[in-house]
mmCIF file with all atom_site columns, C-alpha atoms in Angstrom:
data_model
loop_
_atom_site.group_PDB
_atom_site.id
_atom_site.type_symbol
_atom_site.label_atom_id
_atom_site.label_alt_id
_atom_site.label_comp_id
_atom_site.label_asym_id
_atom_site.label_entity_id
_atom_site.label_seq_id
_atom_site.pdbx_PDB_ins_code
_atom_site.Cartn_x
_atom_site.Cartn_y
_atom_site.Cartn_z
_atom_site.occupancy
_atom_site.B_iso_or_equiv
_atom_site.pdbx_formal_charge
_atom_site.auth_seq_id
_atom_site.auth_comp_id
_atom_site.auth_asym_id
_atom_site.auth_atom_id
_atom_site.pdbx_PDB_model_num
ATOM 1   C CA . MET A 1 1   ? 0.083   0.047  0.090  1.00 0.00 ? 1   MET A CA 1
ATOM 2   C CA . ARG A 1 2   ? 1.767   3.048  -1.236 1.00 0.00 ? 2   ARG A CA 1
ATOM 3   C CA . ASN A 1 3   ? -0.026  5.576  1.074  1.00 0.00 ? 3   ASN A CA 1
ATOM 4   C CA . TYR A 1 4   ? 0.567   3.964  4.298  1.00 0.00 ? 4   TYR A CA 1
ATOM 5   C CA . VAL A 1 5   ? 2.426   6.512  6.563  1.00 0.00 ? 5   VAL A CA 1
ATOM 6   C CA . GLN A 1 6   ? 2.801   5.008  10.287 1.00 0.00 ? 6   GLN A CA 1
ATOM 7   C CA . PRO A 1 7   ? 0.620   3.024  12.687 1.00 0.00 ? 7   PRO A CA 1
ATOM 8   C CA . GLY A 1 8   ? -0.133  6.215  14.439 1.00 0.00 ? 8   GLY A CA 1
ATOM 9   C CA . LYS A 1 9   ? 0.048   5.045  18.190 1.00 0.00 ? 9   LYS A CA 1
ATOM 10  C CA . SER A 1 10  ? 2.686   7.612  18.981 1.00 0.00 ? 10  SER A CA 1
ATOM 11  C CA . LEU A 1 11  ? 3.137   11.099 17.251 1.00 0.00 ? 11  LEU A CA 1
ATOM 12  C CA . ASP A 1 12  ? 5.541   13.914 17.072 1.00 0.00 ? 12  ASP A CA 1
ATOM 13  C CA . PHE A 1 13  ? 4.259   16.925 18.739 1.00 0.00 ? 13  PHE A CA 1
ATOM 14  C CA . PHE A 1 14  ? 5.662   20.090 20.153 1.00 0.00 ? 14  PHE A CA 1
ATOM 15  C CA . ALA A 1 15  ? 5.516   20.444 24.240 1.00 0.00 ? 15  ALA A CA 1
ATOM 16  C CA . PRO A 1 16  ? 2.497   22.641 25.262 1.00 0.00 ? 16  PRO A CA 1
ATOM 17  C CA . THR A 1 17  ? 2.830   25.642 27.515 1.00 0.00 ? 17  THR A CA 1
ATOM 18  C CA . GLY A 1 18  ? 4.762   24.793 30.647 1.00 0.00 ? 18  GLY A CA 1
ATOM 19  C CA . GLY A 1 19  ? 6.398   21.826 29.040 1.00 0.00 ? 19  GLY A CA 1
ATOM 20  C CA . VAL A 1 20  ? 5.858   18.275 29.922 1.00 0.00 ? 20  VAL A CA 1
ATOM 21  C CA . VAL A 1 21  ? 7.700   15.472 31.819 1.00 0.00 ? 21  VAL A CA 1
ATOM 22  C CA . SER A 1 22  ? 7.906   11.794 30.947 1.00 0.00 ? 22  SER A CA 1
ATOM 23  C CA . GLY A 1 23  ? 4.574   9.745  31.616 1.00 0.00 ? 23  GLY A CA 1
ATOM 24  C CA . GLN A 1 24  ? 2.610   13.283 31.792 1.00 0.00 ? 24  GLN A CA 1
ATOM 25  C CA . GLY A 1 25  ? -0.654  13.644 29.852 1.00 0.00 ? 25  GLY A CA 1
ATOM 26  C CA . PHE A 1 26  ? -1.020  16.766 27.614 1.00 0.00 ? 26  PHE A CA 1
ATOM 27  C CA . VAL A 1 27  ? -3.309  18.189 25.118 1.00 0.00 ? 27  VAL A CA 1
ATOM 28  C CA . VAL A 1 28  ? -2.080  19.425 21.710 1.00 0.00 ? 28  VAL A CA 1
ATOM 29  C CA . GLY A 1 29  ? -4.870  20.614 19.256 1.00 0.00 ? 29  GLY A CA 1
ATOM 30  C CA . GLY A 1 30  ? -7.470  17.941 19.274 1.00 0.00 ? 30  GLY A CA 1
ATOM 31  C CA . PHE A 1 31  ? -4.975  15.150 20.486 1.00 0.00 ? 31  PHE A CA 1
ATOM 32  C CA . PHE A 1 32  ? -4.653  13.798 24.102 1.00 0.00 ? 32  PHE A CA 1
ATOM 33  C CA . ALA A 1 33  ? -1.360  12.260 24.461 1.00 0.00 ? 33  ALA A CA 1
ATOM 34  C CA . VAL A 1 34  ? 0.989   10.845 27.292 1.00 0.00 ? 34  VAL A CA 1
ATOM 35  C CA . SER A 1 35  ? 4.767   12.031 26.857 1.00 0.00 ? 35  SER A CA 1
ATOM 36  C CA . PHE A 1 36  ? 7.482   9.606  26.349 1.00 0.00 ? 36  PHE A CA 1
ATOM 37  C CA . THR A 1 37  ? 10.269  12.013 27.711 1.00 0.00 ? 37  THR A CA 1
ATOM 38  C CA . ASP A 1 38  ? 10.695  15.327 29.295 1.00 0.00 ? 38  ASP A CA 1
ATOM 39  C CA . ALA A 1 39  ? 10.443  18.456 26.861 1.00 0.00 ? 39  ALA A CA 1
ATOM 40  C CA . ALA A 1 40  ? 10.528  22.162 27.465 1.00 0.00 ? 40  ALA A CA 1
ATOM 41  C CA . GLU A 1 41  ? 7.588   24.399 26.074 1.00 0.00 ? 41  GLU A CA 1
ATOM 42  C CA . GLY A 1 42  ? 7.807   24.258 22.266 1.00 0.00 ? 42  GLY A CA 1
ATOM 43  C CA . LYS A 1 43  ? 10.315  21.708 22.053 1.00 0.00 ? 43  LYS A CA 1
ATOM 44  C CA . PRO A 1 44  ? 9.774   18.095 19.982 1.00 0.00 ? 44  PRO A CA 1
ATOM 45  C CA . VAL A 1 45  ? 8.049   15.544 22.134 1.00 0.00 ? 45  VAL A CA 1
ATOM 46  C CA . VAL A 1 46  ? 6.807   12.222 21.272 1.00 0.00 ? 46  VAL A CA 1
ATOM 47  C CA . GLY A 1 47  ? 3.274   11.199 22.654 1.00 0.00 ? 47  GLY A CA 1
ATOM 48  C CA . THR A 1 48  ? 1.204   8.224  22.729 1.00 0.00 ? 48  THR A CA 1
ATOM 49  C CA . LEU A 1 49  ? -2.227  8.359  21.864 1.00 0.00 ? 49  LEU A CA 1
ATOM 50  C CA . GLU A 1 50  ? -3.377  4.594  22.875 1.00 0.00 ? 50  GLU A CA 1
ATOM 51  C CA . GLY A 1 51  ? -2.765  2.425  25.826 1.00 0.00 ? 51  GLY A CA 1
ATOM 52  C CA . VAL A 1 52  ? -3.394  2.012  29.394 1.00 0.00 ? 52  VAL A CA 1
ATOM 53  C CA . PHE A 1 53  ? -1.662  4.465  31.746 1.00 0.00 ? 53  PHE A CA 1
ATOM 54  C CA . GLU A 1 54  ? -1.814  5.479  35.556 1.00 0.00 ? 54  GLU A CA 1
ATOM 55  C CA . LEU A 1 55  ? -2.447  9.081  35.566 1.00 0.00 ? 55  LEU A CA 1
ATOM 56  C CA . PRO A 1 56  ? -2.954  11.724 38.485 1.00 0.00 ? 56  PRO A CA 1
ATOM 57  C CA . LYS A 1 57  ? -6.656  12.392 39.311 1.00 0.00 ? 57  LYS A CA 1
ATOM 58  C CA . ARG A 1 58  ? -8.401  15.143 41.423 1.00 0.00 ? 58  ARG A CA 1
ATOM 59  C CA . LEU A 1 59  ? -8.408  13.835 44.746 1.00 0.00 ? 59  LEU A CA 1
ATOM 60  C CA . SER A 1 60  ? -12.182 14.138 45.592 1.00 0.00 ? 60  SER A CA 1
ATOM 61  C CA . GLN A 1 61  ? -13.259 12.618 41.966 1.00 0.00 ? 61  GLN A CA 1
ATOM 62  C CA . THR A 1 62  ? -14.348 8.957  41.850 1.00 0.00 ? 62  THR A CA 1
ATOM 63  C CA . PHE A 1 63  ? -14.322 6.636  38.977 1.00 0.00 ? 63  PHE A CA 1
ATOM 64  C CA . ALA A 1 64  ? -16.250 3.549  38.541 1.00 0.00 ? 64  ALA A CA 1
ATOM 65  C CA . SER A 1 65  ? -14.730 0.658  36.474 1.00 0.00 ? 65  SER A CA 1
ATOM 66  C CA . GLY A 1 66  ? -15.368 1.838  32.909 1.00 0.00 ? 66  GLY A CA 1
ATOM 67  C CA . GLY A 1 67  ? -16.498 5.245  33.699 1.00 0.00 ? 67  GLY A CA 1
ATOM 68  C CA . ALA A 1 68  ? -15.685 8.231  31.478 1.00 0.00 ? 68  ALA A CA 1
ATOM 69  C CA . VAL A 1 69  ? -12.500 9.762  32.254 1.00 0.00 ? 69  VAL A CA 1
ATOM 70  C CA . SER A 1 70  ? -11.530 13.726 31.136 1.00 0.00 ? 70  SER A CA 1
ATOM 71  C CA . TRP A 1 71  ? -8.446  15.844 31.299 1.00 0.00 ? 71  TRP A CA 1
ATOM 72  C CA . ASP A 1 72  ? -8.127  19.039 33.262 1.00 0.00 ? 72  ASP A CA 1
ATOM 73  C CA . VAL A 1 73  ? -5.547  20.982 31.197 1.00 0.00 ? 73  VAL A CA 1
ATOM 74  C CA . ALA A 1 74  ? -5.030  23.592 33.805 1.00 0.00 ? 74  ALA A CA 1
ATOM 75  C CA . ALA A 1 75  ? -4.583  21.342 36.485 1.00 0.00 ? 75  ALA A CA 1
ATOM 76  C CA . LYS A 1 76  ? -2.802  18.584 34.600 1.00 0.00 ? 76  LYS A CA 1
ATOM 77  C CA . ARG A 1 77  ? -4.801  15.719 35.885 1.00 0.00 ? 77  ARG A CA 1
ATOM 78  C CA . CYS A 1 78  ? -7.828  13.375 35.294 1.00 0.00 ? 78  CYS A CA 1
ATOM 79  C CA . ASP A 1 79  ? -11.245 14.511 36.352 1.00 0.00 ? 79  ASP A CA 1
ATOM 80  C CA . GLY A 1 80  ? -14.999 13.509 35.650 1.00 0.00 ? 80  GLY A CA 1
ATOM 81  C CA . PRO A 1 81  ? -16.779 14.689 32.642 1.00 0.00 ? 81  PRO A CA 1
ATOM 82  C CA . GLY A 1 82  ? -17.359 18.412 32.678 1.00 0.00 ? 82  GLY A CA 1
ATOM 83  C CA . SER A 1 83  ? -17.364 21.837 30.994 1.00 0.00 ? 83  SER A CA 1
ATOM 84  C CA . GLY A 1 84  ? -13.733 22.529 29.764 1.00 0.00 ? 84  GLY A CA 1
ATOM 85  C CA . LYS A 1 85  ? -12.604 19.082 30.330 1.00 0.00 ? 85  LYS A CA 1
ATOM 86  C CA . TYR A 1 86  ? -11.356 17.183 27.517 1.00 0.00 ? 86  TYR A CA 1
ATOM 87  C CA . PRO A 1 87  ? -12.723 13.258 27.169 1.00 0.00 ? 87  PRO A CA 1
ATOM 88  C CA . ILE A 1 88  ? -9.622  10.807 27.030 1.00 0.00 ? 88  ILE A CA 1
ATOM 89  C CA . GLY A 1 89  ? -10.896 7.311  27.751 1.00 0.00 ? 89  GLY A CA 1
ATOM 90  C CA . GLY A 1 90  ? -12.414 5.056  30.384 1.00 0.00 ? 90  GLY A CA 1
ATOM 91  C CA . ALA A 1 91  ? -11.253 3.938  33.854 1.00 0.00 ? 91  ALA A CA 1
ATOM 92  C CA . VAL A 1 92  ? -9.901  0.398  33.742 1.00 0.00 ? 92  VAL A CA 1
ATOM 93  C CA . GLU A 1 93  ? -10.786 -0.104 37.433 1.00 0.00 ? 93  GLU A CA 1
ATOM 94  C CA . ALA A 1 94  ? -12.663 1.889  40.213 1.00 0.00 ? 94  ALA A CA 1
ATOM 95  C CA . ALA A 1 95  ? -10.775 4.743  41.746 1.00 0.00 ? 95  ALA A CA 1
ATOM 96  C CA . GLY A 1 96  ? -12.098 6.259  45.176 1.00 0.00 ? 96  GLY A CA 1
ATOM 97  C CA . ASN A 1 97  ? -12.210 9.574  46.453 1.00 0.00 ? 97  ASN A CA 1
ATOM 98  C CA . THR A 1 98  ? -8.812  8.981  48.320 1.00 0.00 ? 98  THR A CA 1
ATOM 99  C CA . ALA A 1 99  ? -6.969  7.831  45.449 1.00 0.00 ? 99  ALA A CA 1
ATOM 100 C CA . THR A 1 100 ? -4.448  10.065 43.985 1.00 0.00 ? 100 THR A CA 1
ATOM 101 C CA . THR A 1 101 ? -4.435  8.113  40.525 1.00 0.00 ? 101 THR A CA 1
ATOM 102 C CA . VAL A 1 102 ? -6.471  6.353  38.108 1.00 0.00 ? 102 VAL A CA 1
ATOM 103 C CA . ILE A 1 103 ? -5.718  3.668  35.397 1.00 0.00 ? 103 ILE A CA 1
ATOM 104 C CA . VAL A 1 104 ? -7.360  5.034  32.087 1.00 0.00 ? 104 VAL A CA 1
ATOM 105 C CA . ARG A 1 105 ? -7.384  3.113  28.882 1.00 0.00 ? 105 ARG A CA 1
ATOM 106 C CA . LEU A 1 106 ? -6.850  6.303  26.225 1.00 0.00 ? 106 LEU A CA 1
ATOM 107 C CA . ASN A 1 107 ? -9.549  6.274  23.547 1.00 0.00 ? 107 ASN A CA 1
ATOM 108 C CA . GLY A 1 108 ? -7.035  7.180  20.854 1.00 0.00 ? 108 GLY A CA 1
ATOM 109 C CA . THR A 1 109 ? -9.530  9.640  19.051 1.00 0.00 ? 109 THR A CA 1
ATOM 110 C CA . THR A 1 110 ? -9.422  13.395 18.849 1.00 0.00 ? 110 THR A CA 1
ATOM 111 C CA . THR A 1 111 ? -10.879 15.350 21.621 1.00 0.00 ? 111 THR A CA 1
ATOM 112 C CA . SER A 1 112 ? -12.086 18.845 22.302 1.00 0.00 ? 112 SER A CA 1
ATOM 113 C CA . ALA A 1 113 ? -13.034 20.702 25.643 1.00 0.00 ? 113 ALA A CA 1
ATOM 114 C CA . ALA A 1 114 ? -16.614 19.830 26.705 1.00 0.00 ? 114 ALA A CA 1
ATOM 115 C CA . SER A 1 115 ? -19.095 22.750 26.717 1.00 0.00 ? 115 SER A CA 1
#
């Protein structure tokens, strides 16, 4: 197939405002990705769009197994669906209100902030 470019599981980006550290989630345009490496703002960084990751979450937020997970760009953490949050996937297992992380299966699709 002559028009095949790549698998698309990981893409090259430029790090967003504030930069990123390895394993941190970030949004660029319509993509949510998890950074492979540290990168200063505006510098090249590879991000993965698919897979299962343990990500930080808002302390008081709870997630049921299979529950929708969104990303809060300003706080750089997972949160429940809501205005200004970017849908990114589903919780692989439940995470209570005292948990500091949630295990998320990324949906690998483009996203935009909920209104």
